Amino acid sequence: MSITRRAFLDRCGRMSVALALGQSSHPGETLSVRPTLDPNTLKPFVDPLPVPEAVRPDSIRADPETGAKVPCYRLAMREIETQVHRDLKPTRMWGFGSASPGPSFETRSGEGLWVDWANELPRRHFLPIDHNIHGAGADKPEVRAVVHLHGARTRPESDGYPEAWFEPGDTRQYFYPNRQDAAMLWYHDHALGINRLNIYAGLLGAFFVRDAVEDALHLPKGKYEVPLILCDRSFYPDGQLSYPVATDPKAPWVPEAFGNAILVNGKLFPYLKVEPRKYRLRVLNGSNGRFYHLTLSNQQSFHQIGSDQGLLGAPVALKSLVLAPGERADLVVDFADQRGGKIVLKSDAFTIMQFRVASESAQDSSALPDTLRPLVRIPESAAVKTRLLSLNENIDFYGKSQIMLLNDAHWQMPVTENPVLNSTEIWSLVNLTDDSHPIHLHLVRFQILDRRPFHRFLYQARQQVVYRGAAQPPSPGESGWKDTVQAHPGMVTRIIARFEGYTGRYVWHCHVLEHEDNEMMRPYDVIAGS
Ligand code: C2O
Ligand code: CU
């Protein structure tokens, strides 16, 4: 099996994946295998953790739904140079403004805002485009981008449809109503066929929605609330990003890309000086394909208080947490008993970052309440429709490589999922592959009903689900509102959603970006009721 297949099998990164593959950034260039940097040769914990700054509005515009005056931001996608580690030369990346991750949005529920997303990128891509991929043919401009606000309830024309990409020199005006609960959302590129490269290049950032329910909890805030945006990357010794390309011309695409080094807010192995008190950590897995299995080196437990779409009903005490690409976890970690300690955040064998706890005692007036936000479970009886949707991995026409599909359908095929506005549906995700896929629906938030093992071969033979075990409820940490769900292999994962908000065309897809670009993404329509 090829190296790409090996990378494909490595999910939680128990072994460090050899991404020492060649990279050809220009058509016709000979593939050369350049060794990548071994990140363990870098001294860890020499750079302080950067915290993205808050983006500032620069004008006022009308909310198209209420007419109210709301802030308008302008954010440009640009090529930047950034130092990811003290001992590395600056890395070329793409960011928003002058940073990757881009600046954070801070906004309140119910207060809409406009963003003028400007594409000021160069016209050449610095990562290897695979023209075999749908929507990324050589007839398309090399550099194109479109921004999606992940987790937002947004009109379709502002949702960043994958085909709504625009070229350098162009700007799009998107409106975000923010009529939804407090949560950590995130913005990122969504351009068809090159999304994995654009995000790998750095086109992502955080977007916080706040509300009165959250305020009333007195959770740690200000400098005691810290976003941790995790992105795995591989680098060449000269500090430049390495993205794998397939070396076998008959297997032209790379089904997954794993970096061997983990950026936190754009730095490798950063440290954060903390006081011996509670901190609120807003963790986002912004990686292309890596699942994190997060633990603290001192085995201390922490509390999860929220997930993708906001606060849980009650805090959940944990010692470890699995976070798939696209998912967020809202954590409270109490360093009160760790004065003078040095605690490393890890993901299995990977070192992520270090917390350095001050030895002086600290004030802490923040709270970790016993209950957070009342959570009403959607009853299954509310669903007017159940859709059986398979997750497929097929051998493609090249005979060697795989193709990932949803319900065996390609991107260009007619829409098959068309829920009625304000109706509730159950989507049963029948995973026929050997992998976990983080499935994300635009527009809606949902709840996980359960996961249940089924007979794969019987399903393939008869298109019928025959269960082979009991249904498993979601873990407490994923029992709140979600927008991305881990659909495990050999399981039917059922989610329930009310399709609220707007009618129009949205997408649902796997958030492993290589899968998404390789057609594990489908359009869906929310249609008006009769
Ligand atoms: Cu995080 Cu369709 O996106
Ligand atoms: Cu997938």
XYZ file of C-alpha atoms and ligand atoms in Angstrom:
534
model
C 0.000 0.000 0.000
C 1.122 3.481 -0.707
C 2.121 6.071 1.834
C -1.162 7.841 1.267
C -3.003 4.726 2.292
C -0.940 4.578 5.444
C -1.764 8.159 6.200
C -5.368 7.276 5.568
C -5.288 4.594 8.234
C -3.748 6.810 10.850
C -6.554 8.587 12.579
C -5.652 9.720 16.034
C -1.997 10.015 15.143
C -0.690 7.220 17.304
C 2.208 7.009 14.939
C 3.688 10.062 13.423
C 2.755 9.927 9.785
C 5.456 10.218 7.211
C 4.347 13.097 5.094
C 7.729 13.229 3.464
C 6.029 13.238 0.128
C 6.997 15.356 -2.774
C 5.297 18.556 -3.591
C 4.872 20.106 -6.956
C 3.377 23.521 -6.816
C 3.446 24.146 -10.535
C 2.155 22.006 -13.359
C 4.869 20.177 -15.173
C 7.370 20.429 -12.369
C 9.064 17.128 -11.567
C 8.010 15.589 -8.300
C 10.804 15.638 -5.835
C 10.622 14.078 -2.444
C 11.746 16.699 0.013
C 12.079 15.573 3.589
C 9.884 17.393 6.043
C 10.963 18.838 9.329
C 10.885 16.578 12.367
C 9.103 18.869 14.828
C 10.717 17.039 17.741
C 13.981 18.710 16.791
C 12.425 22.053 17.785
C 12.663 23.271 21.352
C 9.161 23.222 22.790
C 7.518 25.977 24.831
C 9.676 28.887 23.724
C 6.882 30.963 22.156
C 3.986 32.465 24.105
C 0.538 31.436 22.914
C -0.840 34.191 20.689
C -4.487 35.101 21.141
C -6.161 36.417 17.982
C -7.241 40.012 18.347
C -10.842 41.089 18.026
C -11.746 42.416 14.597
C -13.033 45.998 14.590
C -15.991 47.268 12.592
C -15.287 50.065 10.166
C -18.748 51.209 9.136
C -22.462 50.920 9.822
C -24.998 49.302 7.521
C -28.649 48.238 7.796
C -29.742 44.812 8.977
C -31.629 43.577 5.888
C -34.178 41.792 8.067
C -34.962 44.442 10.701
C -33.577 47.650 9.213
C -31.587 48.249 12.426
C -28.153 49.817 12.143
C -25.512 47.143 12.547
C -21.739 47.075 12.336
C -19.938 46.271 9.134
C -16.490 44.702 9.078
C -14.052 44.375 6.233
C -11.705 41.438 6.316
C -9.247 40.648 3.550
C -7.710 37.299 2.729
C -4.029 37.917 2.156
C -0.740 36.142 1.795
C 1.244 36.614 4.981
C 4.545 35.607 6.481
C 4.373 34.359 10.013
C 6.821 32.843 12.416
C 5.349 29.628 13.788
C 8.320 28.898 16.045
C 11.230 30.957 17.398
C 13.782 28.795 15.592
C 12.063 28.558 12.219
C 12.192 30.994 9.338
C 8.901 32.771 8.622
C 6.275 30.609 6.954
C 4.256 31.695 3.977
C 0.558 31.327 4.800
C -2.775 32.759 3.838
C -4.648 34.592 6.547
C -7.316 37.159 7.229
C -6.009 40.661 7.750
C -2.443 39.964 8.747
C -2.880 36.777 10.735
C -3.729 33.092 10.624
C -5.938 32.275 12.414
C -7.622 35.537 11.485
C -8.968 37.973 14.064
C -11.901 36.838 16.199
C -15.415 38.203 15.935
C -17.100 39.098 19.205
C -20.816 39.531 18.842
C -24.068 39.181 20.733
C -26.995 36.974 19.921
C -29.640 38.925 18.006
C -27.209 41.587 16.816
C -26.570 41.097 13.131
C -23.443 42.168 11.331
C -22.069 42.510 7.844
C -18.698 41.354 6.664
C -17.120 42.436 3.418
C -14.894 39.486 2.612
C -12.189 40.685 0.270
C -10.003 38.348 -1.742
C -6.573 39.993 -1.835
C -4.700 36.745 -2.374
C -2.083 36.345 -5.095
C -3.130 34.658 -8.358
C -0.884 31.640 -7.899
C -1.552 29.007 -5.270
C 1.458 27.931 -3.258
C 0.012 24.502 -2.455
C -0.394 21.708 -5.014
C -3.758 21.835 -6.788
C -5.117 18.493 -7.929
C -6.967 19.153 -11.164
C -8.542 15.679 -11.110
C -10.851 16.801 -8.351
C -14.365 17.915 -9.250
C -14.634 21.670 -9.488
C -10.865 22.136 -9.541
C -10.183 21.565 -13.219
C -7.392 23.382 -15.019
C -10.077 25.636 -16.563
C -10.746 27.182 -13.149
C -8.772 30.084 -11.757
C -5.995 28.745 -9.576
C -6.802 31.000 -6.654
C -10.405 31.328 -5.590
C -12.011 31.500 -2.190
C -15.365 31.878 -0.469
C -16.001 32.237 3.246
C -18.433 30.107 5.232
C -19.348 30.849 8.834
C -19.506 27.359 10.301
C -22.401 26.917 12.700
C -24.227 30.087 11.697
C -27.878 30.293 10.779
C -27.440 32.386 7.666
C -29.325 33.067 4.447
C -28.027 30.948 1.558
C -26.586 33.958 -0.277
C -24.341 34.666 2.718
C -23.520 31.059 3.550
C -20.469 30.665 1.356
C -21.780 28.101 -1.109
C -18.808 26.095 -2.447
C -19.487 27.228 -6.015
C -19.849 30.885 -4.968
C -16.074 31.350 -4.919
C -14.558 34.588 -6.117
C -11.182 35.590 -7.431
C -8.436 37.908 -6.204
C -9.604 41.502 -6.559
C -13.223 40.676 -5.713
C -15.232 41.216 -2.533
C -18.460 39.665 -1.248
C -20.821 41.278 1.248
C -22.264 38.716 3.642
C -24.797 39.324 6.391
C -24.850 37.267 9.598
C -28.062 37.696 11.632
C -26.621 35.970 14.749
C -30.110 35.011 15.829
C -28.899 31.959 17.693
C -27.550 30.931 21.085
C -24.125 31.855 22.414
C -21.507 29.585 20.837
C -18.065 29.483 19.284
C -18.530 29.485 15.523
C -15.690 29.683 13.056
C -15.170 31.112 9.622
C -13.166 29.365 6.947
C -12.774 28.974 3.223
C -15.192 26.687 1.375
C -14.119 26.891 -2.300
C -15.083 23.802 -4.291
C -12.219 21.407 -4.930
C -9.487 23.396 -3.149
C -11.045 24.004 0.247
C -8.538 21.620 1.870
C -5.636 23.634 0.459
C -7.066 27.042 1.327
C -7.748 26.078 4.934
C -4.378 24.317 5.203
C -2.842 27.569 3.944
C -4.471 29.271 6.932
C -7.868 30.660 5.928
C -9.771 30.275 9.198
C -10.718 32.202 12.318
C -13.039 32.232 15.342
C -16.431 33.902 15.742
C -17.982 34.170 19.207
C -21.675 34.728 19.802
C -22.542 35.801 23.367
C -25.880 35.979 25.129
C -27.553 36.763 28.457
C -27.784 33.122 29.536
C -24.028 32.812 29.243
C -23.442 36.179 30.993
C -25.527 35.090 33.977
C -23.263 32.085 34.612
C -20.173 34.151 35.521
C -17.848 31.826 33.706
C -14.172 32.813 33.473
C -13.856 35.668 30.984
C -11.538 38.332 29.625
C -7.964 37.091 29.822
C -9.226 33.972 31.589
C -11.096 32.862 28.482
C -8.715 31.643 25.794
C -9.422 30.236 22.323
C -7.262 27.266 21.308
C -7.446 26.757 17.561
C -5.729 23.474 16.698
C -4.382 22.860 13.196
C -1.949 20.085 12.350
C 0.611 20.920 9.673
C 3.850 19.614 8.228
C 6.770 21.869 7.458
C 9.937 21.731 5.431
C 13.153 22.516 7.308
C 13.063 26.008 5.780
C 9.809 26.679 7.632
C 7.482 26.374 4.645
C 4.261 24.381 4.691
C 4.290 20.935 3.150
C 1.083 19.456 1.776
C 1.272 15.892 0.455
C 0.756 14.974 -3.159
C 0.133 11.476 -4.422
C 3.221 9.970 -5.989
C 1.379 7.265 -7.933
C -0.119 8.797 -11.082
C -2.816 6.117 -11.102
C -3.940 7.064 -7.600
C -4.046 10.763 -8.104
C -5.459 11.988 -4.884
C -4.504 12.027 -1.284
C -7.423 10.768 0.812
C -6.210 12.432 3.999
C -3.424 14.746 5.041
C -1.985 14.615 8.520
C 0.572 17.096 9.726
C 3.149 15.962 12.248
C 3.159 19.262 14.145
C 0.248 21.009 15.789
C -0.265 24.732 15.588
C -2.186 26.362 18.416
C -3.410 29.787 17.341
C -0.661 29.677 14.733
C 2.309 28.655 16.945
C 4.087 25.357 17.425
C 4.380 24.149 21.024
C 3.445 27.483 22.605
C 3.196 28.089 26.334
C 0.588 30.036 28.232
C 1.267 31.572 31.627
C -1.773 31.010 33.787
C -2.788 31.861 37.317
C -3.809 29.120 39.733
C -7.527 29.543 39.065
C -10.222 28.583 36.569
C -9.798 29.180 32.851
C -12.300 28.780 30.080
C -10.698 27.224 26.994
C -12.568 27.423 23.705
C -11.092 24.603 21.669
C -11.630 24.323 17.916
C -10.359 21.480 15.793
C -9.480 23.378 12.613
C -7.384 20.521 11.208
C -7.957 18.988 7.804
C -8.285 15.419 8.999
C -6.825 14.862 12.434
C -8.976 13.798 15.361
C -7.526 14.929 18.693
C -7.614 12.880 21.839
C -6.929 15.612 24.358
C -5.519 15.003 27.826
C -3.502 16.968 30.365
C -0.093 15.576 31.311
C -0.862 15.640 35.049
C -3.984 13.525 34.424
C -6.102 16.250 35.964
C -9.750 16.293 35.093
C -11.514 19.261 33.551
C -15.095 20.153 32.731
C -16.735 20.384 29.361
C -19.425 23.060 29.491
C -20.302 23.389 25.832
C -19.993 21.865 22.393
C -20.424 23.067 18.803
C -23.623 25.046 19.235
C -23.229 26.312 22.761
C -23.652 25.400 26.389
C -24.482 21.925 27.621
C -27.251 21.364 30.161
C -24.651 20.788 32.876
C -20.852 20.554 33.103
C -19.336 17.160 32.355
C -16.188 16.082 34.225
C -13.652 14.524 31.853
C -10.062 13.357 31.755
C -9.890 13.150 27.988
C -11.830 14.374 25.027
C -11.975 13.353 21.369
C -12.490 16.276 19.018
C -13.059 15.715 15.298
C -12.343 18.248 12.546
C -14.928 21.028 12.697
C -15.994 20.319 16.282
C -15.619 22.725 19.191
C -15.357 22.061 22.911
C -15.913 24.651 25.611
C -13.814 23.620 28.611
C -13.208 24.883 32.116
C -9.848 23.882 33.548
C -9.060 24.722 37.163
C -5.354 25.251 37.846
C -5.971 26.183 41.527
C -4.191 23.110 42.885
C -1.319 23.341 40.407
C 0.663 26.333 41.710
C 4.099 26.419 40.103
C 3.192 23.487 37.890
C 3.881 22.936 34.219
C 1.112 21.055 32.507
C 1.217 19.871 28.933
C -1.855 19.582 26.742
C -1.390 16.457 24.659
C -3.101 14.407 22.006
C -1.856 10.862 22.452
C 1.849 11.053 21.629
C 1.627 14.631 20.356
C 2.659 17.564 22.465
C 0.323 20.480 21.848
C 1.162 23.213 24.321
C 2.169 23.979 27.899
C 0.389 25.773 30.719
C 2.764 27.409 33.200
C 0.976 27.974 36.452
C 2.167 30.899 38.573
C 3.265 30.073 42.108
C 1.502 33.029 43.732
C -2.114 32.462 44.678
C -4.801 34.117 42.597
C -8.252 35.608 42.973
C -11.044 33.762 41.261
C -14.563 35.107 41.354
C -15.672 33.102 38.334
C -18.086 30.219 38.698
C -18.612 26.749 37.364
C -22.357 26.409 37.965
C -24.006 23.002 38.355
C -26.431 23.750 35.563
C -25.760 25.803 32.460
C -28.574 26.086 29.926
C -31.832 24.153 30.014
C -31.657 21.612 27.262
C -34.866 20.322 25.762
C -34.432 17.098 23.857
C -36.293 17.030 20.548
C -38.685 14.080 20.763
C -38.307 11.556 17.970
C -42.033 11.838 17.437
C -41.507 15.411 16.213
C -39.822 14.104 13.052
C -41.957 14.082 9.919
C -39.333 12.229 7.950
C -36.403 9.873 8.469
C -33.713 9.782 5.805
C -31.358 6.851 5.455
C -28.095 8.307 4.175
C -25.049 6.194 3.537
C -21.415 7.204 3.860
C -19.491 5.437 1.120
C -15.938 4.757 0.178
C -15.648 3.438 -3.364
C -12.754 2.478 -5.544
C -12.770 5.106 -8.246
C -12.173 4.663 -11.955
C -8.434 4.884 -11.524
C -8.740 1.545 -9.808
C -6.427 2.338 -6.943
C -7.656 5.340 -5.143
C -10.818 5.696 -3.130
C -13.625 8.108 -3.590
C -15.799 9.209 -0.717
C -19.463 9.871 -1.286
C -22.635 10.630 0.622
C -25.491 8.345 -0.314
C -23.430 7.198 -3.307
C -24.085 10.525 -5.018
C -21.633 12.930 -6.575
C -21.704 16.669 -5.953
C -23.211 17.472 -9.350
C -26.126 15.059 -9.090
C -29.613 16.451 -8.408
C -30.519 17.406 -4.858
C -32.024 14.517 -2.915
C -32.307 16.017 0.575
C -34.986 18.689 0.659
C -36.471 19.223 4.114
C -39.426 21.562 4.511
C -38.750 24.793 6.408
C -39.598 24.428 10.110
C -40.059 20.686 9.854
C -38.108 18.194 11.928
C -36.254 15.286 10.385
C -34.102 12.397 11.527
C -31.034 11.713 9.432
C -29.669 8.197 9.864
C -26.050 8.197 8.760
C -25.191 4.665 7.701
C -21.417 4.468 7.731
C -20.249 1.784 5.291
C -16.596 2.843 5.450
C -13.755 1.923 7.794
C -13.442 5.455 9.094
C -15.099 7.929 11.398
C -16.444 10.876 9.429
C -17.361 14.183 11.099
C -20.599 15.038 9.293
C -21.582 18.710 9.268
C -24.854 20.281 8.185
C -24.968 23.936 7.285
C -27.789 26.161 8.617
C -29.092 23.931 11.380
C -28.183 22.751 14.812
C -29.089 19.204 15.723
C -29.088 16.683 18.520
C -27.546 13.232 18.398
C -30.130 10.532 19.061
C -27.891 7.483 19.141
C -25.352 5.280 17.411
C -26.075 1.657 16.714
C -23.981 -1.120 15.146
C -25.464 -2.717 12.034
C -24.597 -5.453 9.528
C -22.702 -3.747 6.738
C -22.879 -6.623 4.292
C -26.596 -7.056 4.727
C -27.010 -3.359 4.053
C -24.921 -3.548 0.896
C -26.885 -6.578 -0.299
C -30.394 -5.413 0.546
C -30.186 -1.673 1.297
C -31.751 -2.481 4.593
C -30.482 -1.752 8.076
C -30.215 -4.830 10.260
C -28.896 -3.903 13.677
C -26.442 -6.122 15.459
C -26.365 -4.499 18.856
C -27.998 -2.035 21.148
C -28.321 1.672 20.434
C -25.748 3.768 22.302
C -26.735 7.186 23.542
C -24.420 10.120 22.802
C -21.774 10.806 25.430
C -22.699 13.560 27.915
C -20.336 15.990 26.173
C -22.122 15.537 22.847
C -25.639 15.611 24.276
C -26.093 19.329 23.663
C -26.652 21.183 20.407
C -24.271 20.096 17.682
C -23.515 21.007 14.082
C -20.910 18.308 13.423
C -21.223 14.687 14.471
C -18.701 11.862 14.511
C -20.248 9.062 12.465
C -18.306 5.955 13.406
C -17.628 2.992 11.107
C -20.110 0.141 11.203
C -22.628 2.321 13.009
C -25.832 4.059 12.129
C -25.583 7.507 13.708
C -28.949 9.200 14.055
C -29.351 12.946 14.392
C -32.508 15.005 14.706
C -32.847 18.570 13.441
C -35.492 21.188 12.940
C -34.779 22.949 9.648
C -35.290 26.475 10.900
C -34.155 29.742 9.476
C -34.315 30.154 5.730
C -35.239 28.349 2.573
C -32.678 27.804 -0.127
C -29.622 25.798 -1.015
C -27.124 24.701 1.608
C -24.641 21.849 1.892
C -23.862 18.948 4.154
C -20.546 17.198 4.123
C -17.780 15.353 5.845
C -15.456 17.800 7.609
C -12.342 15.786 6.815
C -11.367 18.311 4.185
C -9.769 15.813 1.827
C -13.008 13.808 1.880
C -15.076 16.944 1.385
C -13.029 18.003 -1.633
C -13.208 14.447 -2.955
C -17.003 14.619 -3.209
C -18.071 13.706 0.296
C -20.286 16.753 0.116
C -23.804 17.249 -1.185
C -26.080 20.213 -1.748
C -29.391 20.197 0.095
C -32.451 22.408 -0.193
C -34.682 23.770 2.511
C -37.998 24.202 0.773
C -41.080 26.220 1.652
C -44.002 24.298 3.132
C -47.224 24.101 1.164
Cu -16.880 24.058 8.569
Cu -19.210 23.360 5.355
O -18.023 23.749 6.943
Cu -14.980 11.737 5.870
